[in-house]
Tab-separated table of C-alpha atoms in Angstrom:
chain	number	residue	atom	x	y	z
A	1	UNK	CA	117.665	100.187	79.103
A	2	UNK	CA	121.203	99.995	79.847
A	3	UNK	CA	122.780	100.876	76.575
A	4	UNK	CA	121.693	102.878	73.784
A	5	UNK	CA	121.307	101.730	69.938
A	6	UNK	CA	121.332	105.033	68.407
A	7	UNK	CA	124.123	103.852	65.144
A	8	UNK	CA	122.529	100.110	65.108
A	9	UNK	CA	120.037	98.636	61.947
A	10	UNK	CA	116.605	98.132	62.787
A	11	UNK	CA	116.885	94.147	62.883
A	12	UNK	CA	120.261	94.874	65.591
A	13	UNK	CA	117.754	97.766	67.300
A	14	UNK	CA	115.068	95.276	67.748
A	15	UNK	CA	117.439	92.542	69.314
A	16	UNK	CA	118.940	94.534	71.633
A	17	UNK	CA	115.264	95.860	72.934
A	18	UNK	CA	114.036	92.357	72.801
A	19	UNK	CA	117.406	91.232	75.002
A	20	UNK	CA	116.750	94.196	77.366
A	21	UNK	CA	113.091	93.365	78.040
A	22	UNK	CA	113.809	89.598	78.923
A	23	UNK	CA	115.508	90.550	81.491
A	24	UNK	CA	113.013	92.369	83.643
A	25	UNK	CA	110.023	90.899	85.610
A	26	UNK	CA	107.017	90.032	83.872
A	27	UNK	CA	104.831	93.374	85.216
A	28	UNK	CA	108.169	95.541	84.529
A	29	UNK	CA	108.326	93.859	81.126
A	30	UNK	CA	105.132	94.962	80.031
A	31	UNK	CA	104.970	98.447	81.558
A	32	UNK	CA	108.174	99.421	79.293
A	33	UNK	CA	106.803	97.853	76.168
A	34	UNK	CA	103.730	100.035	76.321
A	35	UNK	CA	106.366	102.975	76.766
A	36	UNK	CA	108.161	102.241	73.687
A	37	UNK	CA	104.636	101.496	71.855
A	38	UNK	CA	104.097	104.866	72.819
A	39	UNK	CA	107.025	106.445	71.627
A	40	UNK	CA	106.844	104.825	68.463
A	41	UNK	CA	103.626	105.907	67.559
A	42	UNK	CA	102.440	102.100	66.622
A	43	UNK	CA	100.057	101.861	69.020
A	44	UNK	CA	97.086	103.261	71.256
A	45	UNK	CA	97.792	102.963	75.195
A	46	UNK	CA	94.617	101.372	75.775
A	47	UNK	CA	95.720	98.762	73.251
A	48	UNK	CA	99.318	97.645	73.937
A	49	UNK	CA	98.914	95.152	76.889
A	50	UNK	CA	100.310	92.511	75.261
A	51	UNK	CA	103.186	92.335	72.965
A	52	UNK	CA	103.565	88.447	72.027
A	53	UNK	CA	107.116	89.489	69.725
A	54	UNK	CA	108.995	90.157	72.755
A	55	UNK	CA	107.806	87.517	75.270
A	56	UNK	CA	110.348	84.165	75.816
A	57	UNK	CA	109.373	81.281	73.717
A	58	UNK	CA	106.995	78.949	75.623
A	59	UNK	CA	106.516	81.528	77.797
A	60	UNK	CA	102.466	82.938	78.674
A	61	UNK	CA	101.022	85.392	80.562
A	62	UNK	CA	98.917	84.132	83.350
A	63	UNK	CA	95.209	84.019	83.451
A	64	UNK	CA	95.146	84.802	87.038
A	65	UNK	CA	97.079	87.224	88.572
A	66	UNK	CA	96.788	87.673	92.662
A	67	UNK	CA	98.317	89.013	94.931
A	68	UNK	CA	97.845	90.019	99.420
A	69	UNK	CA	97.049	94.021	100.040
A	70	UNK	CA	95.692	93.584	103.394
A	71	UNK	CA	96.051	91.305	105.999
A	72	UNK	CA	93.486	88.810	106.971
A	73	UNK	CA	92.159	89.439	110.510
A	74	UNK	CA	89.162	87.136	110.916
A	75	UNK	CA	85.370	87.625	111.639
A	76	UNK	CA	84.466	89.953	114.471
A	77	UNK	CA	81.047	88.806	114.547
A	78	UNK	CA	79.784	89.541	111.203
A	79	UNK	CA	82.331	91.990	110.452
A	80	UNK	CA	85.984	91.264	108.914
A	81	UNK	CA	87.942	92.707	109.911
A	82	UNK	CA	91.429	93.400	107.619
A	83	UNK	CA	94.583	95.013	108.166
A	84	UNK	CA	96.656	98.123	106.369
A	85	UNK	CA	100.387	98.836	107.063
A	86	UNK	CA	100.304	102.541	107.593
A	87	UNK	CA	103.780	102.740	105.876
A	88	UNK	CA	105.687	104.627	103.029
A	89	UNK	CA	106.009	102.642	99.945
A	90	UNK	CA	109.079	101.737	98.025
A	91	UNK	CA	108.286	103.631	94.779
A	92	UNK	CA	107.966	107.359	94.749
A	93	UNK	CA	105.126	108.137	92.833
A	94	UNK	CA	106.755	110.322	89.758
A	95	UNK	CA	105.345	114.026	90.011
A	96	UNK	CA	104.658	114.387	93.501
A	97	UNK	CA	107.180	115.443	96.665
A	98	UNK	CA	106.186	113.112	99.014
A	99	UNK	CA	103.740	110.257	97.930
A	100	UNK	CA	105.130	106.894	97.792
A	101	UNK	CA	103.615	103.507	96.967
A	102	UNK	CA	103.450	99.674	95.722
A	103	UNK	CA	102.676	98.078	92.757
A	104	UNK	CA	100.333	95.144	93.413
A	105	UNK	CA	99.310	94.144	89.569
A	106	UNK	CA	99.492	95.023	86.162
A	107	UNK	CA	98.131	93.546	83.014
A	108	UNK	CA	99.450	96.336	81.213
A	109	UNK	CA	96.167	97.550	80.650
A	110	UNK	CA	94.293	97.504	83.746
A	111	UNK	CA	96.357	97.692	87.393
A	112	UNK	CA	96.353	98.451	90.819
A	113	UNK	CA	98.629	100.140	93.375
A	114	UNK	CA	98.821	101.319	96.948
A	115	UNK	CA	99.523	104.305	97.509
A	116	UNK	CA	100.918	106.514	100.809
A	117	UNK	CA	100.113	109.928	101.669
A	118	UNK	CA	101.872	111.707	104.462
A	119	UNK	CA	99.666	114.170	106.351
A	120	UNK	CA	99.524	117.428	104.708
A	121	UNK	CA	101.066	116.107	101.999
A	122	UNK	CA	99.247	115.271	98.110
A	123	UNK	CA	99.015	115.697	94.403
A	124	UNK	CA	98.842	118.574	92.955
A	125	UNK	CA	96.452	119.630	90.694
A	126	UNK	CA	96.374	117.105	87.565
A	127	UNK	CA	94.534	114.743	84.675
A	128	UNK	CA	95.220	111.250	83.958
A	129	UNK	CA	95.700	109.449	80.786
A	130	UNK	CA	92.462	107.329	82.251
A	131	UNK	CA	89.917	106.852	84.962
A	132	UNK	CA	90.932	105.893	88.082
A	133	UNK	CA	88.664	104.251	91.008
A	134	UNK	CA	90.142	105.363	94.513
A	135	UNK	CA	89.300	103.162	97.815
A	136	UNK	CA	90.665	104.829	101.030
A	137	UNK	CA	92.226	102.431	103.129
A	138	UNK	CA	93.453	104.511	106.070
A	139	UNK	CA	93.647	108.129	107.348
A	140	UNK	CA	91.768	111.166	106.277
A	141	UNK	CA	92.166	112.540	102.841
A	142	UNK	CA	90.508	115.285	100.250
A	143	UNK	CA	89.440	115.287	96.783
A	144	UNK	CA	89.188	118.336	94.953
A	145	UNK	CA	87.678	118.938	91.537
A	146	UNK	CA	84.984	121.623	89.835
A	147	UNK	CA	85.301	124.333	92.765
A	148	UNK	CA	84.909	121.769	95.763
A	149	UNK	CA	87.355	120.404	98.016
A	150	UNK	CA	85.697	117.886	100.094
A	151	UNK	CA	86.800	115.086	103.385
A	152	UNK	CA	87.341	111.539	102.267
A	153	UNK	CA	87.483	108.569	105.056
A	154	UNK	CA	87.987	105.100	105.360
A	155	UNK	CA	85.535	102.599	103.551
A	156	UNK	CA	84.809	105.063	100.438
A	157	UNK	CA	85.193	104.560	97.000
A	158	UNK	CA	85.797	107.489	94.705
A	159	UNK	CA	86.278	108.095	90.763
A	160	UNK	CA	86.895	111.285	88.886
A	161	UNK	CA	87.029	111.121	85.306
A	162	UNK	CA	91.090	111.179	84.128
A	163	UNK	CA	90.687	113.948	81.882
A	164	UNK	CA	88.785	116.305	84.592
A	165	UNK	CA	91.569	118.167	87.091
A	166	UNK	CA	91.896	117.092	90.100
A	167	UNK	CA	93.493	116.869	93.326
A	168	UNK	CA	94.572	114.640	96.747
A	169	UNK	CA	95.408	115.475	99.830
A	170	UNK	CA	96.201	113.265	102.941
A	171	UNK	CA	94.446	115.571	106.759
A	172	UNK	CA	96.360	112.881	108.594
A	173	UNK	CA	98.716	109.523	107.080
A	174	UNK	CA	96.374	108.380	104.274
A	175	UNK	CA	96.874	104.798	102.371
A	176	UNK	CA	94.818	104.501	99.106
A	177	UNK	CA	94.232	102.138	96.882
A	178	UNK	CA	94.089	103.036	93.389
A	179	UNK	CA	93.086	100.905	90.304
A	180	UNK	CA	93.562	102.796	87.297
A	181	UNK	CA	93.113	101.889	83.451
A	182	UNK	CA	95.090	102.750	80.910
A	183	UNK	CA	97.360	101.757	83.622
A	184	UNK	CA	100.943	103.589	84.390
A	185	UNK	CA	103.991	102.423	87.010
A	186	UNK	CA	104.209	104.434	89.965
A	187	UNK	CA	107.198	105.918	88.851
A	188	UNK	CA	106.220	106.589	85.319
A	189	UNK	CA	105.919	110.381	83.826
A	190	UNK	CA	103.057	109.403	82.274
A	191	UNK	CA	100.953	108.620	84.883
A	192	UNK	CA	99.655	112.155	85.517
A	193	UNK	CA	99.897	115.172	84.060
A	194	UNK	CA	99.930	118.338	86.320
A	195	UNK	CA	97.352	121.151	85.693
A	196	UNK	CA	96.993	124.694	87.019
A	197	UNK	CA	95.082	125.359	89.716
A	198	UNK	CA	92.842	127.511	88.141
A	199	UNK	CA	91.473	124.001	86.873
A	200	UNK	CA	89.905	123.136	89.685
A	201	UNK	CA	88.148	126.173	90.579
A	202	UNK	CA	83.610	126.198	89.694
A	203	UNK	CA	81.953	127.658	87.147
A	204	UNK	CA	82.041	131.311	89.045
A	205	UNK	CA	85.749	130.848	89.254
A	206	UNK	CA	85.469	130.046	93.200
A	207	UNK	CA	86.780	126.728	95.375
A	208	UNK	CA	85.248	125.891	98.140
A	209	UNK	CA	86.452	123.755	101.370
A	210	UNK	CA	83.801	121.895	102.774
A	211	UNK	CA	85.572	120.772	105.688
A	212	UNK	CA	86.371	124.346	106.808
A	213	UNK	CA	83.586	126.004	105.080
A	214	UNK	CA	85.726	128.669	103.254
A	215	UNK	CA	85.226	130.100	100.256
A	216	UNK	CA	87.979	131.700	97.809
A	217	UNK	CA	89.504	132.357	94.291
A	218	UNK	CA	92.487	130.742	94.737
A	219	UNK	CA	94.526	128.229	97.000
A	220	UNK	CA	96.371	131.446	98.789
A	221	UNK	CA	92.918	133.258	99.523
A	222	UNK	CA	92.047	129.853	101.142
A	223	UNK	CA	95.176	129.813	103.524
A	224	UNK	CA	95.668	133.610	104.531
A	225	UNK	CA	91.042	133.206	105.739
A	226	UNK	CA	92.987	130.411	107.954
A	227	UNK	CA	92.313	126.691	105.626
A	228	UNK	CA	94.817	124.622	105.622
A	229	UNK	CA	93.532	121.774	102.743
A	230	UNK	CA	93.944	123.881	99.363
A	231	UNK	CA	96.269	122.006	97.529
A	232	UNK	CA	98.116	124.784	95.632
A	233	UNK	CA	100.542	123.557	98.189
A	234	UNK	CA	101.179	120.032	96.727
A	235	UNK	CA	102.702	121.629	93.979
């Protein structure tokens, strides 16, 4: 919003809001309505996709929304094959130090992003407001939740529920692509919330890397017995 309506009336307050949402991109559009539902209080997250007030007159959402997130490389044999841009994106995912990434859609609702990981790099500890589904494009990554921190590759799918902690981490480059609902911009505060780290260790108060085998009480044990994938340093 570019100016502020703080002395205005309520019909003037709602113009100016209305005036500043036309002008943004459909996706953009929606994504800052659900922000304002939100402060309000008028509405659940999981409910304000759509806010019919504010859209231009004649103007309707589409049924279809598509978009390219790999390139098409043909059939080898009865393989396709597709291809990933190893490549920051240009949104820096809000909370983190280094991850970056691209908003493909948004319904408001329901979205999907890609997101880059530089090696050694990741998200800290953290919930969501929702569940997300992760498919790893590219590179070598971790996921760690309820005292495990464990390899993820190319081809897998992965979900952990939004409101359990969690954690990523990129072993080399990773690219991921995440489809999350209630979904948040890239860029938006609300799209994670960070945890301790004491929230990811088991039920014996312990984490375990699977890739080196190590067992510890905390991300600092890990790293001085010589692991280098706890991610108490993503913080």
């Amino acid at each position: 919003m570019t100016e502020t309506a703080h002395s205005l009336p309520v019909e003037e307050t709602i113009d100016v809001l209305r005036e500043e949402l036309h002008q943004l991109a459909p996706a953009e559009r929606e994504a800052k309505a659900v922000q304002l539902l939100s402060v309000l209080g008028r509405a659940k997250a999981t409910q304000a996709s759509a806010l019919p007030s504010l859209e231009e007159p004649g103007i309707r959402r589409s049924p279809l929304l598509i978009c390219d997130w790999a390139a098409d490389l043909g059939l080898d044999g009865t393989t396709q094959q597709l291809g990933i841009t190893m490549a920051p994106g240009p949104t820096r995912v809000s909370k983190t130090a280094d991850a970056t990434g691209r908003s493909l859609l948004s319904s408001g609702h329901v979205g999907a992003d890609i997101l880059h990981v530089p090696a050694g790099s990741g998200f800290a500890p953290h919930t969501h407001p929702g569940d997300h589904l992760l498919f790893v494009l590219a590179g070598t990554g971790t996921i760690a939740v309820a005292g495990e921190i464990v390899e993820t590759r190319p081809g897998q799918v992965y979900m952990v529920e939004g409101a359990v902690t969690h954690a990523v981490g990129a072993v080399t480059d990773h690219m991921i692509l995440a489809v999350g609902a209630p979904h948040r911009h890239l860029d938006s505060p609300e799209r994670q919330e960070l945890t301790a780290y004491t929230a990811l260790l088991g039920d014996l108060g312990r984490i375990t890397c699977r890739l080196c085998d190590i067992a510890a009480s905390s991300g600092e044990e890990l790293a001085a017995n010589g692991c280098p994938h706890s991610p108490h340093r993503f913080g």
